[in-house]
PDB file of C-alpha atoms in Angstrom:
ATOM      1  CA  UNK A   1      84.187 110.318 107.591  1.00 82.00           C
ATOM      2  CA  UNK A   2      81.227 110.522 109.940  1.00 87.00           C
ATOM      3  CA  UNK A   3      79.241 112.844 107.676  1.00 88.00           C
ATOM      4  CA  UNK A   4      80.035 110.699 104.642  1.00 88.00           C
ATOM      5  CA  UNK A   5      78.999 107.496 106.405  1.00 87.00           C
ATOM      6  CA  UNK A   6      75.733 109.057 107.531  1.00 86.00           C
ATOM      7  CA  UNK A   7      74.907 110.714 104.187  1.00 89.00           C
ATOM      8  CA  UNK A   8      75.831 107.723 102.013  1.00 88.00           C
ATOM      9  CA  UNK A   9      74.152 105.293 104.398  1.00 87.00           C
ATOM     10  CA  UNK A  10      74.951 101.664 105.079  1.00 86.00           C
ATOM     11  CA  UNK A  11      75.988  99.165 102.448  1.00 83.00           C
ATOM     12  CA  UNK A  12      73.213  96.888 101.194  1.00 83.00           C
ATOM     13  CA  UNK A  13      72.551  94.190 103.780  1.00 81.00           C
ATOM     14  CA  UNK A  14      75.041  95.629 106.281  1.00 81.00           C
ATOM     15  CA  UNK A  15      72.820  95.219 109.319  1.00 80.00           C
ATOM     16  CA  UNK A  16      71.227  91.868 108.330  1.00 82.00           C
ATOM     17  CA  UNK A  17      72.305  89.286 110.893  1.00 79.00           C
ATOM     18  CA  UNK A  18      72.461  86.523 108.245  1.00 78.00           C
ATOM     19  CA  UNK A  19      74.985  88.464 106.157  1.00 78.00           C
ATOM     20  CA  UNK A  20      77.194  89.689 109.010  1.00 72.00           C
ATOM     21  CA  UNK A  21      80.165  87.509 107.974  1.00 71.00           C
ATOM     22  CA  UNK A  22      80.188  89.096 104.504  1.00 73.00           C
ATOM     23  CA  UNK A  23      81.265  92.404 106.009  1.00 75.00           C
ATOM     24  CA  UNK A  24      84.339  91.227 107.911  1.00 75.00           C
ATOM     25  CA  UNK A  25      87.810  92.160 106.672  1.00 73.00           C
ATOM     26  CA  UNK A  26      89.058  89.826 103.984  1.00 76.00           C
ATOM     27  CA  UNK A  27      92.831  90.208 104.168  1.00 90.00           C
ATOM     28  CA  UNK A  28      94.314  90.490 107.628  1.00 92.00           C
ATOM     29  CA  UNK A  29      97.914  90.316 106.302  1.00 95.00           C
ATOM     30  CA  UNK A  30      97.260  93.389 104.131  1.00 95.00           C
ATOM     31  CA  UNK A  31      95.607  95.133 107.069  1.00 94.00           C
ATOM     32  CA  UNK A  32      98.711  94.521 109.191  1.00 96.00           C
ATOM     33  CA  UNK A  33     101.025  95.547 106.355  1.00 97.00           C
ATOM     34  CA  UNK A  34      99.069  98.763 105.807  1.00 96.00           C
ATOM     35  CA  UNK A  35      99.199  99.520 109.530  1.00 97.00           C
ATOM     36  CA  UNK A  36     102.970  99.106 109.563  1.00 97.00           C
ATOM     37  CA  UNK A  37     103.294 101.363 106.502  1.00 97.00           C
ATOM     38  CA  UNK A  38     101.251 104.049 108.230  1.00 97.00           C
ATOM     39  CA  UNK A  39     103.201 103.654 111.471  1.00 97.00           C
ATOM     40  CA  UNK A  40     106.485 103.937 109.593  1.00 96.00           C
ATOM     41  CA  UNK A  41     105.221 107.099 107.877  1.00 96.00           C
ATOM     42  CA  UNK A  42     104.257 108.542 111.242  1.00 96.00           C
ATOM     43  CA  UNK A  43     107.968 108.467 112.165  1.00 94.00           C
ATOM     44  CA  UNK A  44     108.578 110.835 109.274  1.00 92.00           C
ATOM     45  CA  UNK A  45     105.637 113.043 110.172  1.00 92.00           C
ATOM     46  CA  UNK A  46     105.957 113.436 113.953  1.00 93.00           C
ATOM     47  CA  UNK A  47     109.753 113.708 114.405  1.00 91.00           C
ATOM     48  CA  UNK A  48     109.974 115.492 111.046  1.00 88.00           C
ATOM     49  CA  UNK A  49     107.623 118.150 112.404  1.00 85.00           C
ATOM     50  CA  UNK A  50     110.469 119.409 114.580  1.00 80.00           C
ATOM     51  CA  UNK A  51     111.656 120.897 111.252  1.00 79.00           C
ATOM     52  CA  UNK A  52     115.349 120.647 112.003  1.00 79.00           C
ATOM     53  CA  UNK A  53     118.028 118.623 113.725  1.00 82.00           C
ATOM     54  CA  UNK A  54     120.943 120.989 113.428  1.00 87.00           C
ATOM     55  CA  UNK A  55     121.456 121.277 117.202  1.00 90.00           C
ATOM     56  CA  UNK A  56     121.676 118.688 119.951  1.00 92.00           C
ATOM     57  CA  UNK A  57     118.526 120.114 121.533  1.00 92.00           C
ATOM     58  CA  UNK A  58     116.495 119.760 118.321  1.00 90.00           C
ATOM     59  CA  UNK A  59     117.802 116.220 117.776  1.00 91.00           C
ATOM     60  CA  UNK A  60     116.925 115.319 121.369  1.00 93.00           C
ATOM     61  CA  UNK A  61     113.382 116.641 120.842  1.00 93.00           C
ATOM     62  CA  UNK A  62     113.030 114.555 117.666  1.00 93.00           C
ATOM     63  CA  UNK A  63     114.175 111.504 119.657  1.00 94.00           C
ATOM     64  CA  UNK A  64     111.586 112.149 122.375  1.00 95.00           C
ATOM     65  CA  UNK A  65     108.912 112.542 119.699  1.00 96.00           C
ATOM     66  CA  UNK A  66     109.950 109.217 118.143  1.00 96.00           C
ATOM     67  CA  UNK A  67     109.767 107.476 121.540  1.00 97.00           C
ATOM     68  CA  UNK A  68     106.308 108.915 122.186  1.00 97.00           C
ATOM     69  CA  UNK A  69     105.263 107.887 118.668  1.00 97.00           C
ATOM     70  CA  UNK A  70     106.263 104.335 119.604  1.00 97.00           C
ATOM     71  CA  UNK A  71     104.830 104.050 123.110  1.00 98.00           C
ATOM     72  CA  UNK A  72     101.327 105.419 122.580  1.00 98.00           C
ATOM     73  CA  UNK A  73     100.310 103.146 119.687  1.00 98.00           C
ATOM     74  CA  UNK A  74     101.812 100.088 121.374  1.00 98.00           C
ATOM     75  CA  UNK A  75      99.702 100.663 124.465  1.00 98.00           C
ATOM     76  CA  UNK A  76      96.535 101.597 122.556  1.00 98.00           C
ATOM     77  CA  UNK A  77      96.827  98.531 120.322  1.00 98.00           C
ATOM     78  CA  UNK A  78      97.263  96.236 123.314  1.00 98.00           C
ATOM     79  CA  UNK A  79      94.323  97.835 125.146  1.00 98.00           C
ATOM     80  CA  UNK A  80      92.008  97.261 122.176  1.00 98.00           C
ATOM     81  CA  UNK A  81      93.356  93.740 121.638  1.00 98.00           C
ATOM     82  CA  UNK A  82      92.769  92.887 125.317  1.00 98.00           C
ATOM     83  CA  UNK A  83      89.296  94.449 125.355  1.00 98.00           C
ATOM     84  CA  UNK A  84      88.212  92.520 122.272  1.00 96.00           C
ATOM     85  CA  UNK A  85      89.762  89.271 123.527  1.00 97.00           C
ATOM     86  CA  UNK A  86      88.510  89.349 127.120  1.00 97.00           C
ATOM     87  CA  UNK A  87      85.739  91.938 127.603  1.00 97.00           C
ATOM     88  CA  UNK A  88      83.786  92.853 124.467  1.00 95.00           C
ATOM     89  CA  UNK A  89      81.625  90.089 122.929  1.00 91.00           C
ATOM     90  CA  UNK A  90      82.260  87.890 120.986  1.00 89.00           C
ATOM     91  CA  UNK A  91      85.629  87.831 122.825  1.00 95.00           C
ATOM     92  CA  UNK A  92      87.899  86.965 119.909  1.00 93.00           C
ATOM     93  CA  UNK A  93      91.543  87.685 119.162  1.00 94.00           C
ATOM     94  CA  UNK A  94      90.936  90.509 116.699  1.00 93.00           C
ATOM     95  CA  UNK A  95      94.021  91.465 114.697  1.00 95.00           C
ATOM     96  CA  UNK A  96      92.069  94.070 112.709  1.00 93.00           C
ATOM     97  CA  UNK A  97      91.002  95.693 115.976  1.00 95.00           C
ATOM     98  CA  UNK A  98      94.612  95.572 117.161  1.00 97.00           C
ATOM     99  CA  UNK A  99      95.673  97.416 113.994  1.00 97.00           C
ATOM    100  CA  UNK A 100      92.998 100.076 114.468  1.00 97.00           C
ATOM    101  CA  UNK A 101      94.078 100.364 118.109  1.00 98.00           C
ATOM    102  CA  UNK A 102      97.617 101.088 116.925  1.00 98.00           C
ATOM    103  CA  UNK A 103      96.293 103.784 114.587  1.00 98.00           C
ATOM    104  CA  UNK A 104      94.172 105.169 117.431  1.00 98.00           C
ATOM    105  CA  UNK A 105      97.319 105.497 119.558  1.00 98.00           C
ATOM    106  CA  UNK A 106      99.178 107.209 116.716  1.00 98.00           C
ATOM    107  CA  UNK A 107      96.372 109.715 116.193  1.00 98.00           C
ATOM    108  CA  UNK A 108      96.020 110.257 119.958  1.00 98.00           C
ATOM    109  CA  UNK A 109      99.695 111.157 120.450  1.00 97.00           C
ATOM    110  CA  UNK A 110     100.228 113.284 117.333  1.00 96.00           C
ATOM    111  CA  UNK A 111      99.022 116.581 118.821  1.00 95.00           C
ATOM    112  CA  UNK A 112     101.188 116.349 121.917  1.00 94.00           C
ATOM    113  CA  UNK A 113     104.117 114.191 120.837  1.00 94.00           C
ATOM    114  CA  UNK A 114     106.679 116.947 121.367  1.00 93.00           C
ATOM    115  CA  UNK A 115     105.217 118.253 124.598  1.00 94.00           C
ATOM    116  CA  UNK A 116     104.699 115.173 126.777  1.00 96.00           C
ATOM    117  CA  UNK A 117     106.987 112.815 128.627  1.00 97.00           C
ATOM    118  CA  UNK A 118     107.164 109.103 127.818  1.00 97.00           C
ATOM    119  CA  UNK A 119     104.943 108.089 130.741  1.00 98.00           C
ATOM    120  CA  UNK A 120     102.342 110.611 129.587  1.00 97.00           C
ATOM    121  CA  UNK A 121     102.447 109.132 126.084  1.00 98.00           C
ATOM    122  CA  UNK A 122     101.640 105.762 127.648  1.00 98.00           C
ATOM    123  CA  UNK A 123      98.631 107.267 129.462  1.00 98.00           C
ATOM    124  CA  UNK A 124      97.454 109.026 126.281  1.00 98.00           C
ATOM    125  CA  UNK A 125      97.701 105.766 124.339  1.00 98.00           C
ATOM    126  CA  UNK A 126      95.937 103.851 127.108  1.00 98.00           C
ATOM    127  CA  UNK A 127      92.932 106.150 127.087  1.00 98.00           C
ATOM    128  CA  UNK A 128      93.100 106.440 123.302  1.00 98.00           C
ATOM    129  CA  UNK A 129      92.492 102.691 123.093  1.00 98.00           C
ATOM    130  CA  UNK A 130      89.391 103.016 125.262  1.00 98.00           C
ATOM    131  CA  UNK A 131      88.161 106.037 123.280  1.00 98.00           C
ATOM    132  CA  UNK A 132      88.545 104.137 120.016  1.00 98.00           C
ATOM    133  CA  UNK A 133      86.810 101.008 121.309  1.00 98.00           C
ATOM    134  CA  UNK A 134      83.962 102.976 122.864  1.00 98.00           C
ATOM    135  CA  UNK A 135      83.272 105.073 119.774  1.00 97.00           C
ATOM    136  CA  UNK A 136      83.591 102.039 117.505  1.00 96.00           C
ATOM    137  CA  UNK A 137      80.931 100.258 119.554  1.00 96.00           C
ATOM    138  CA  UNK A 138      78.763 103.385 119.595  1.00 96.00           C
ATOM    139  CA  UNK A 139      78.879 103.635 115.797  1.00 94.00           C
ATOM    140  CA  UNK A 140      77.707 100.013 115.503  1.00 91.00           C
ATOM    141  CA  UNK A 141      74.946 100.633 118.050  1.00 94.00           C
ATOM    142  CA  UNK A 142      73.777 103.681 116.074  1.00 93.00           C
ATOM    143  CA  UNK A 143      74.043 101.599 112.869  1.00 91.00           C
ATOM    144  CA  UNK A 144      76.432 104.030 111.205  1.00 91.00           C
ATOM    145  CA  UNK A 145      78.339 102.009 108.602  1.00 89.00           C
ATOM    146  CA  UNK A 146      81.843 103.432 108.992  1.00 85.00           C
ATOM    147  CA  UNK A 147      83.659 100.801 106.945  1.00 87.00           C
ATOM    148  CA  UNK A 148      87.150 101.194 108.433  1.00 89.00           C
ATOM    149  CA  UNK A 149      86.229 102.914 111.731  1.00 92.00           C
ATOM    150  CA  UNK A 150      87.690 106.150 110.369  1.00 94.00           C
ATOM    151  CA  UNK A 151      85.658 108.364 112.684  1.00 96.00           C
ATOM    152  CA  UNK A 152      86.502 106.290 115.757  1.00 97.00           C
ATOM    153  CA  UNK A 153      90.217 106.373 114.913  1.00 97.00           C
ATOM    154  CA  UNK A 154      90.687 109.861 113.518  1.00 96.00           C
ATOM    155  CA  UNK A 155      87.759 111.895 114.802  1.00 96.00           C
ATOM    156  CA  UNK A 156      87.368 110.616 118.346  1.00 98.00           C
ATOM    157  CA  UNK A 157      91.026 109.838 119.059  1.00 98.00           C
ATOM    158  CA  UNK A 158      92.128 113.079 117.404  1.00 97.00           C
ATOM    159  CA  UNK A 159      89.819 115.003 119.713  1.00 97.00           C
ATOM    160  CA  UNK A 160      91.098 112.999 122.678  1.00 98.00           C
ATOM    161  CA  UNK A 161      94.691 113.779 121.666  1.00 97.00           C
ATOM    162  CA  UNK A 162      93.933 117.503 121.500  1.00 96.00           C
ATOM    163  CA  UNK A 163      92.308 117.450 124.931  1.00 97.00           C
ATOM    164  CA  UNK A 164      95.113 115.332 126.395  1.00 97.00           C
ATOM    165  CA  UNK A 165      97.688 118.018 125.579  1.00 94.00           C
ATOM    166  CA  UNK A 166      95.797 120.378 127.889  1.00 91.00           C
ATOM    167  CA  UNK A 167      95.922 117.964 130.792  1.00 83.00           C
TER     168      UNK A 167
END
């Protein structure tokens, strides 16, 4: 996503201050719906990656994975929502940012979902929200036109998730 955004370059007029409103998301309900679809699919991917539930131990592991797949995105989404509402200008309630925060938490926990405890999933999601917000702001500062913040969500939070497993 990062290479594509850099090679293709920004959309026409993307960084003109007069046209800034033209580049905001147009359908927040569809953004939220898409986020819920992805989140629902993550419950098939992460717990399904245990590959079996034929024993109580395997079923318990799948349950822990499902809990971690719930906690991390909840925390990351709330962190991003709070940051955009109270800290980062223009200080608005940003539902699109909340949705990307949820995805950032999902990506952050995927690598370690079967190997961490619930409280660790909360910590991973917490920092995943900050990683996403920081990289998203950096991409804007560098004027890289990443339309859906794909690099901030998948690249940066994926790397954070990999590193978090080691801690």
